[in-house]
mmCIF file with all atom_site columns, C-alpha atoms in Angstrom:
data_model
loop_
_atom_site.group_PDB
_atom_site.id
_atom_site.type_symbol
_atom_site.label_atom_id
_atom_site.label_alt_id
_atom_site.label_comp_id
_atom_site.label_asym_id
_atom_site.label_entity_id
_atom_site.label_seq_id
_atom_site.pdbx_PDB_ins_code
_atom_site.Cartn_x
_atom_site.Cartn_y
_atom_site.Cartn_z
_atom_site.occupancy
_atom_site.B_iso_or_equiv
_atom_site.pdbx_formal_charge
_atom_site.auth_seq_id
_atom_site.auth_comp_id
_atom_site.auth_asym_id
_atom_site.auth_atom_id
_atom_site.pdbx_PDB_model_num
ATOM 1   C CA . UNK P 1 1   ? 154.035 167.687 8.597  1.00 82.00 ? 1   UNK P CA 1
ATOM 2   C CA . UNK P 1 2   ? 151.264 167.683 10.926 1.00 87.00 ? 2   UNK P CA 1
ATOM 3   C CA . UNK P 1 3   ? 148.556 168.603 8.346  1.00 92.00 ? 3   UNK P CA 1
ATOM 4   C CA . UNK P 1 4   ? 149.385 165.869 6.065  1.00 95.00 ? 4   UNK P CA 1
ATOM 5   C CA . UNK P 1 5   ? 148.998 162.990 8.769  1.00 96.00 ? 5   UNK P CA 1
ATOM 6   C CA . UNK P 1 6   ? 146.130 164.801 9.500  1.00 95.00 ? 6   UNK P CA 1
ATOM 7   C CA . UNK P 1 7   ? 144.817 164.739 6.120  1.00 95.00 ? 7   UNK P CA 1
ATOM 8   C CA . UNK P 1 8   ? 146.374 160.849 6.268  1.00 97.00 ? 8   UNK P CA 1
ATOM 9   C CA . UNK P 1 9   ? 144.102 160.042 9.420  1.00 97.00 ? 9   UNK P CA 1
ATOM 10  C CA . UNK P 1 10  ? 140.991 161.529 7.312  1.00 96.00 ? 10  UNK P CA 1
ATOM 11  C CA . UNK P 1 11  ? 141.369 158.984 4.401  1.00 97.00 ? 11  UNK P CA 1
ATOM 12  C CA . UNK P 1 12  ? 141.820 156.496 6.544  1.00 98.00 ? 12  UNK P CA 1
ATOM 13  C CA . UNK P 1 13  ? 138.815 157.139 8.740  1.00 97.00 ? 13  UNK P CA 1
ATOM 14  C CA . UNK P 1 14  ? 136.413 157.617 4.756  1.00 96.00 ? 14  UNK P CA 1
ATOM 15  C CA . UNK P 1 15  ? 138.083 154.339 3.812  1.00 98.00 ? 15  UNK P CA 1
ATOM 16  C CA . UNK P 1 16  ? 137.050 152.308 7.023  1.00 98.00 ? 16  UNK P CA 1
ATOM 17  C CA . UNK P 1 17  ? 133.531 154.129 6.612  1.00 97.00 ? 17  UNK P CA 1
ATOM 18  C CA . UNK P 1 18  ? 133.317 152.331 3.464  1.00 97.00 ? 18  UNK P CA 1
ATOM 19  C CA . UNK P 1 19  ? 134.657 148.741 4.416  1.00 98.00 ? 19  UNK P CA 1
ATOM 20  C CA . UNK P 1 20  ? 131.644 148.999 7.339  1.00 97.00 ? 20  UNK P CA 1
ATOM 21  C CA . UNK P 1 21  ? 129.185 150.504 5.536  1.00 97.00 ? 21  UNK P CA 1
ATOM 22  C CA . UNK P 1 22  ? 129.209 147.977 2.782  1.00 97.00 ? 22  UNK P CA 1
ATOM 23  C CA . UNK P 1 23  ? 130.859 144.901 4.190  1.00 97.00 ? 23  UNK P CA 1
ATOM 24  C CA . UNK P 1 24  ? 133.829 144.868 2.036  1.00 97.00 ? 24  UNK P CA 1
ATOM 25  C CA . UNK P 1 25  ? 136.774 142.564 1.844  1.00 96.00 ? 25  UNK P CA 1
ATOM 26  C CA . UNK P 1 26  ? 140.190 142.934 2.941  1.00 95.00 ? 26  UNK P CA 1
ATOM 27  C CA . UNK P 1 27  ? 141.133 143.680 -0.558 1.00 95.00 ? 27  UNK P CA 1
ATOM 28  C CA . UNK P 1 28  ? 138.347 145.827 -1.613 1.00 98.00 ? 28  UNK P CA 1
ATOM 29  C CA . UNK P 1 29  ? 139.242 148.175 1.692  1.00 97.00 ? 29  UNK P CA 1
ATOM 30  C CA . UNK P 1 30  ? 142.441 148.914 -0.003 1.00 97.00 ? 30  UNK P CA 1
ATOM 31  C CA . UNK P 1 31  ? 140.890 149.188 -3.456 1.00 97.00 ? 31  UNK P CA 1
ATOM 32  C CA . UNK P 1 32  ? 138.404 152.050 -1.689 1.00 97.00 ? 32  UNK P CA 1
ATOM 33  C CA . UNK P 1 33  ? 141.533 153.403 -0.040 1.00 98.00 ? 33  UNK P CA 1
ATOM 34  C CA . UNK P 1 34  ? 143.407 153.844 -3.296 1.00 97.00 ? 34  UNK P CA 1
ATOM 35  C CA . UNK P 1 35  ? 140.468 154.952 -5.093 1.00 97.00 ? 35  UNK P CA 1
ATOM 36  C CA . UNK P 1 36  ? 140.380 157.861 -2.513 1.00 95.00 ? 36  UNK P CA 1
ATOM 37  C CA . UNK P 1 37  ? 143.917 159.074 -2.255 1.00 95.00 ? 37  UNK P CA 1
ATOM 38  C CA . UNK P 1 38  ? 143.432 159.137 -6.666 1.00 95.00 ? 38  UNK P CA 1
ATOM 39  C CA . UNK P 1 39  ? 140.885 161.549 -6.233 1.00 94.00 ? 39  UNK P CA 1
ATOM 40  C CA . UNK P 1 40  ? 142.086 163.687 -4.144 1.00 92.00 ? 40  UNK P CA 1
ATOM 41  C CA . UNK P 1 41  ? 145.234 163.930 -6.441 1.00 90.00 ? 41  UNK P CA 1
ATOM 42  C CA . UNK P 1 42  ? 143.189 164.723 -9.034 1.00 92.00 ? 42  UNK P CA 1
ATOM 43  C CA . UNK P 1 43  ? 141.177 167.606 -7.336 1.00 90.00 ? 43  UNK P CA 1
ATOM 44  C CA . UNK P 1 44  ? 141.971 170.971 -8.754 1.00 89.00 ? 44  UNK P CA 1
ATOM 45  C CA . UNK P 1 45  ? 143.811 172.077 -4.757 1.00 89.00 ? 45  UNK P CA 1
ATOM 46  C CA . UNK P 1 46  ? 144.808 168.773 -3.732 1.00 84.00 ? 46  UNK P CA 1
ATOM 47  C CA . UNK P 1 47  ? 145.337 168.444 0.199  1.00 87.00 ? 47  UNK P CA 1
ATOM 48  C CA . UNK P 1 48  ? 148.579 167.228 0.772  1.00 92.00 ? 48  UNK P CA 1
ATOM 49  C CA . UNK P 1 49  ? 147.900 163.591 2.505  1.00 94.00 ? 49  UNK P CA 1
ATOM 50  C CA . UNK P 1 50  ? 150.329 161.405 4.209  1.00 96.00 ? 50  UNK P CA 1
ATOM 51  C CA . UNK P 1 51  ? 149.587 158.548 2.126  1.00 96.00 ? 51  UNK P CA 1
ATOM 52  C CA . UNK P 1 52  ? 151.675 156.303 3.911  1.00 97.00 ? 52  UNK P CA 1
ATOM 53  C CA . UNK P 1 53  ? 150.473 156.833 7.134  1.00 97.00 ? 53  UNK P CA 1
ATOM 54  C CA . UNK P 1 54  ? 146.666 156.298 5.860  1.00 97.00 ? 54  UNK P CA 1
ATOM 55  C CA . UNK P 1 55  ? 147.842 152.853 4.615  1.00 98.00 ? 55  UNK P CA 1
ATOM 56  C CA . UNK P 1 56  ? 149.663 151.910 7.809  1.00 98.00 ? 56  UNK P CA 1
ATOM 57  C CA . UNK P 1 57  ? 146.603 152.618 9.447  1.00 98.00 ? 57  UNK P CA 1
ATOM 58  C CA . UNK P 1 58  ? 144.022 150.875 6.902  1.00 98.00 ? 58  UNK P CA 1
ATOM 59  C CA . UNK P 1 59  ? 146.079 148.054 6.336  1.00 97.00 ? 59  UNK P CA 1
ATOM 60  C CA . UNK P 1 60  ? 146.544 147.744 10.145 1.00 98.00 ? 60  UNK P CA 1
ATOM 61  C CA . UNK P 1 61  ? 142.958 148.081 11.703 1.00 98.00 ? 61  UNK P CA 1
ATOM 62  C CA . UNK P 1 62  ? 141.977 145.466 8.719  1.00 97.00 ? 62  UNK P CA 1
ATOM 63  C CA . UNK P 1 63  ? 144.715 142.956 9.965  1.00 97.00 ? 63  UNK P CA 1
ATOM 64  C CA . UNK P 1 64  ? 143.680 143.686 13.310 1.00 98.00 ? 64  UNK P CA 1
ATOM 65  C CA . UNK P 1 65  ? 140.452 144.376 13.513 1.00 97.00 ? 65  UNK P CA 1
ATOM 66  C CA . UNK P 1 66  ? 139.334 141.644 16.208 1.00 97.00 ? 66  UNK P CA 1
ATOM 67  C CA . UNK P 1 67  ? 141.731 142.876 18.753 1.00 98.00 ? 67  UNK P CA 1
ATOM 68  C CA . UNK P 1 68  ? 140.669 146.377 17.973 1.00 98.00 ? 68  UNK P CA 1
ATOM 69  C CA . UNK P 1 69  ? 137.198 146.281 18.712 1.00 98.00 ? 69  UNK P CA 1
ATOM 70  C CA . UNK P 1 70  ? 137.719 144.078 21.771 1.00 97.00 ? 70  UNK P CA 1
ATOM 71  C CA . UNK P 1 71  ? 139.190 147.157 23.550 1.00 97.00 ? 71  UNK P CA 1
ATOM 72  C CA . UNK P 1 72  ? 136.440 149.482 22.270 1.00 98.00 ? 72  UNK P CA 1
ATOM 73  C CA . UNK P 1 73  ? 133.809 146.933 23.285 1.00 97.00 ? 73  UNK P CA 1
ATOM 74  C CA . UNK P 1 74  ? 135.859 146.980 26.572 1.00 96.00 ? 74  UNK P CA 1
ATOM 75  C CA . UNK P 1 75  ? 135.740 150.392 26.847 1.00 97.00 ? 75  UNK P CA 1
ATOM 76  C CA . UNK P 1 76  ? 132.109 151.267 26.216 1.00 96.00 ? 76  UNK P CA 1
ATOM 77  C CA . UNK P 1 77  ? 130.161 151.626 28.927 1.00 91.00 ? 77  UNK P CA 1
ATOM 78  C CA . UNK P 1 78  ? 126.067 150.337 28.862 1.00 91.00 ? 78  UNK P CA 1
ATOM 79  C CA . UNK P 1 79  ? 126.212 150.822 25.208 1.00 93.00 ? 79  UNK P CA 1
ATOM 80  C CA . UNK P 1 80  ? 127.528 148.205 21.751 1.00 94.00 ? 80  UNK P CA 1
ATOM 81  C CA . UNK P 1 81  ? 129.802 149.029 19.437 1.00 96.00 ? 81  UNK P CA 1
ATOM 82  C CA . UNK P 1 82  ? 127.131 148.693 16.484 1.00 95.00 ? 82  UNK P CA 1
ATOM 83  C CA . UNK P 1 83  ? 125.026 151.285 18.191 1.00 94.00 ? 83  UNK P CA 1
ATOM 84  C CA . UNK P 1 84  ? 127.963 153.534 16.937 1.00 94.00 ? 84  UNK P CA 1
ATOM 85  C CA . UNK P 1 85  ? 127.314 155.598 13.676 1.00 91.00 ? 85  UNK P CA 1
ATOM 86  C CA . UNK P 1 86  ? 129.517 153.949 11.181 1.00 93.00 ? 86  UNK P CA 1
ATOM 87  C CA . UNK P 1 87  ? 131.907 156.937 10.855 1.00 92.00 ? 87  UNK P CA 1
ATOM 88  C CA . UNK P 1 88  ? 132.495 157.453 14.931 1.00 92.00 ? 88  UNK P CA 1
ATOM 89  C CA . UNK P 1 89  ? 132.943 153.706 14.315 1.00 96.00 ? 89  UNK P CA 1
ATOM 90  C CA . UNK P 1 90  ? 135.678 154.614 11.702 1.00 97.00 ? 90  UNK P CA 1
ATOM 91  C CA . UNK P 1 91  ? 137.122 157.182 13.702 1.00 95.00 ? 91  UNK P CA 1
ATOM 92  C CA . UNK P 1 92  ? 137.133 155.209 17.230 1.00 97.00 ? 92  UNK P CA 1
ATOM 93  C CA . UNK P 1 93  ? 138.974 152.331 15.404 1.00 98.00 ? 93  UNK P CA 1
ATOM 94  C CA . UNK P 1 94  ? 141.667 155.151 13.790 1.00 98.00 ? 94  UNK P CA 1
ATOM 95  C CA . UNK P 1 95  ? 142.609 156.229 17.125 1.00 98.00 ? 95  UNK P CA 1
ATOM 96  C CA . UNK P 1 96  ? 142.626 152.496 18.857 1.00 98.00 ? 96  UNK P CA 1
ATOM 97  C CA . UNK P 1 97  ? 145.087 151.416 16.863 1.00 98.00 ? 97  UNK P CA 1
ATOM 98  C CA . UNK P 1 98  ? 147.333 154.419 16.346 1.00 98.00 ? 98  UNK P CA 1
ATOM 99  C CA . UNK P 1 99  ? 147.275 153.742 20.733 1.00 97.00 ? 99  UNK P CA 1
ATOM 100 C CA . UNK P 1 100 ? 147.924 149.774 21.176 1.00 97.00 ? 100 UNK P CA 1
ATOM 101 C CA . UNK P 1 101 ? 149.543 149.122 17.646 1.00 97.00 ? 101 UNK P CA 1
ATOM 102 C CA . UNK P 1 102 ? 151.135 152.393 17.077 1.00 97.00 ? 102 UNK P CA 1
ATOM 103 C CA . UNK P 1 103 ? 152.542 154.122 19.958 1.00 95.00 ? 103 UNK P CA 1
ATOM 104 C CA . UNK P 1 104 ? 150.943 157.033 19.565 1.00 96.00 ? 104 UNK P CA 1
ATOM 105 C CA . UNK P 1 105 ? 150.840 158.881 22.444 1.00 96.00 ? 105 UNK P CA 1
ATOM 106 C CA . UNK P 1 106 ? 146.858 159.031 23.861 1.00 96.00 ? 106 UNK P CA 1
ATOM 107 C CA . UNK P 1 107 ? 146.225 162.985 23.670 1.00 96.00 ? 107 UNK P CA 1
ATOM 108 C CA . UNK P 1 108 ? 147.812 163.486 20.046 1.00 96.00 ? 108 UNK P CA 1
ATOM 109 C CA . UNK P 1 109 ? 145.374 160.501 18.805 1.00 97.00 ? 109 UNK P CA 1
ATOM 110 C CA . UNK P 1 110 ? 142.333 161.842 20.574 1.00 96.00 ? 110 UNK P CA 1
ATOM 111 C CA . UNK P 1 111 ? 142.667 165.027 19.872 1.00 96.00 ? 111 UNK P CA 1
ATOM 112 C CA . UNK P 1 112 ? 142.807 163.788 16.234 1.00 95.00 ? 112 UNK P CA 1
ATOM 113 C CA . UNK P 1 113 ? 140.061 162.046 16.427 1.00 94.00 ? 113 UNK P CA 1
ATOM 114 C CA . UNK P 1 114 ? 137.926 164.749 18.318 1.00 92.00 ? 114 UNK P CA 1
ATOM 115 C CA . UNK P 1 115 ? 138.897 167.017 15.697 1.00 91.00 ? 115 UNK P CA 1
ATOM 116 C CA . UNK P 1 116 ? 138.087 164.975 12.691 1.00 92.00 ? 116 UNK P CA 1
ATOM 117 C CA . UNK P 1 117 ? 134.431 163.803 14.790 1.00 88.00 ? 117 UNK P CA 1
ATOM 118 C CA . UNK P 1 118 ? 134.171 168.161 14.720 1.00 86.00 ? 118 UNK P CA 1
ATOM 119 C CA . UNK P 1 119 ? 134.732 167.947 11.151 1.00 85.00 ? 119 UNK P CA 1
ATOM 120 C CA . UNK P 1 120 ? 132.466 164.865 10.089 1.00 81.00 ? 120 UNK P CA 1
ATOM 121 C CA . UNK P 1 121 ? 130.351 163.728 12.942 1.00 68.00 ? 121 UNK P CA 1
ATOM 122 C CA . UNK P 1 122 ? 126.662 163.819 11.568 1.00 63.00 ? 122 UNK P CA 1
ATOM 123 C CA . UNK P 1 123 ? 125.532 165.392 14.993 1.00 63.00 ? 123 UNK P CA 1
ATOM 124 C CA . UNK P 1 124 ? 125.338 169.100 14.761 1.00 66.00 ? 124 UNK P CA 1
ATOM 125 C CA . UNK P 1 125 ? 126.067 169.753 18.854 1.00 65.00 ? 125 UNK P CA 1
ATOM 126 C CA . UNK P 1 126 ? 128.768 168.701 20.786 1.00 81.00 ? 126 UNK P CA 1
ATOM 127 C CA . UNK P 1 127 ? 127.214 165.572 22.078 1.00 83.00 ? 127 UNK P CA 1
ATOM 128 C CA . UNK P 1 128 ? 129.328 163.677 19.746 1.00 83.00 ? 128 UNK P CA 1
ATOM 129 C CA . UNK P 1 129 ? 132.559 165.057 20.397 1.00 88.00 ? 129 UNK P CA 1
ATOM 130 C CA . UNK P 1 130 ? 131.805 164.959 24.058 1.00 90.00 ? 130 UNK P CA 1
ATOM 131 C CA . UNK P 1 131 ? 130.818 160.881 23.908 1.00 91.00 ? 131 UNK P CA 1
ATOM 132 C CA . UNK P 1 132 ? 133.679 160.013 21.222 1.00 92.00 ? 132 UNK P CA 1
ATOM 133 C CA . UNK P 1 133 ? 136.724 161.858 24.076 1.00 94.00 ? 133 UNK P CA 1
ATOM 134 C CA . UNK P 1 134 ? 135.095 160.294 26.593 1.00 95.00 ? 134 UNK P CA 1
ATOM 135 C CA . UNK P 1 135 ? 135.240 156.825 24.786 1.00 97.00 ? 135 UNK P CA 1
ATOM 136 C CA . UNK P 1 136 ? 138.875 157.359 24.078 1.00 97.00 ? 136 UNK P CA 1
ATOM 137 C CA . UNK P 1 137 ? 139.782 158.213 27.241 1.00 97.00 ? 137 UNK P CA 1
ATOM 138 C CA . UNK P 1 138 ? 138.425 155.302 28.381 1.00 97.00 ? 138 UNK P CA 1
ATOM 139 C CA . UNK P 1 139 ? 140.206 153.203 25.949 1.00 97.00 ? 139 UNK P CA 1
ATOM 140 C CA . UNK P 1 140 ? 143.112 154.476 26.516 1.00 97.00 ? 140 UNK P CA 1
ATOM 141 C CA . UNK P 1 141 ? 142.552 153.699 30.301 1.00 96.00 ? 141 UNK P CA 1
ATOM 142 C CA . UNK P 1 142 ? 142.310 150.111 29.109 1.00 95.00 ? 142 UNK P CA 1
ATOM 143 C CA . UNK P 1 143 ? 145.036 150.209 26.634 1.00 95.00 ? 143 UNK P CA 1
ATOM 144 C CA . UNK P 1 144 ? 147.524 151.819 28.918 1.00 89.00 ? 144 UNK P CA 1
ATOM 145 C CA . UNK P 1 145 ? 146.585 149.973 32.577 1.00 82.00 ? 145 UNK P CA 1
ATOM 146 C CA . UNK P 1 146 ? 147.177 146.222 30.769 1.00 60.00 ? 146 UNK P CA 1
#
């Protein structure tokens, strides 16, 4: 089901928010990331979430997190990586590691993320979703030419 990993890729993207935005541990990621998938199975029209496929993803950007920003770092051109907002930071990490850890094949994971930076980028024009493509397009130039 599409919408589910969809809906997967979200809680994965708030949970990763989180570990940035207040420095948390390993262990306290997954703690956020559980906390999450409990309330949305306690809202009164849960979303159905693939909550598999958000922990695959958590549990994999947190073991891997090094390697994953060294290819967005690669990838950015005359900007940082902390000069990202923390959730395009979230959602650039999502989508690097669905590519080089995952498989997942470059337009279905930046769509995704292009879709969810519509959704929950603070920036009200399409500045955002125009830098965040780019960005991914560029990392998965530099995932897919190594």
């Amino acid at each position: 089901n599409i919408m589910k990993r969809h809906n997967g890729r979200i809680i994965a993207v708030l949970t990763l928010y989180n570990m940035d935005l207040s420095k948390l541990t390993d262990i306290e990621t997954l703690n956020v990331l559980n906390d999450i998938i409990m309330m949305e199975a306690e809202e009164e029209y849960p979303v159905e979430i693939d909550n598999l496929y958000a922990h695959k993803i958590v549990d994999g950007v947190v073991n891997n997190l090094n390697a994953v920003d060294a290819i967005i770092i690669k990838s950015l051109v005359k900007y940082t990586i902390d000069r990202l907002s923390y959730v395009d930071r979230a959602l650039i990490r999502v989508a690097t590691y669905e590519m080089k850890f995952l498989g997942v094949d470059p337009k279905i994971a930046i769509n995704e993320a292009v879709e969810i930076t519509k959704e929950y980028s603070a920036v009200e024009n399409d500045l955002q979703v125009k830098f965040n493509n780019k960005l991914l397009d560029n990392i998965s130039k530099v995932i897919y030419e190594q």
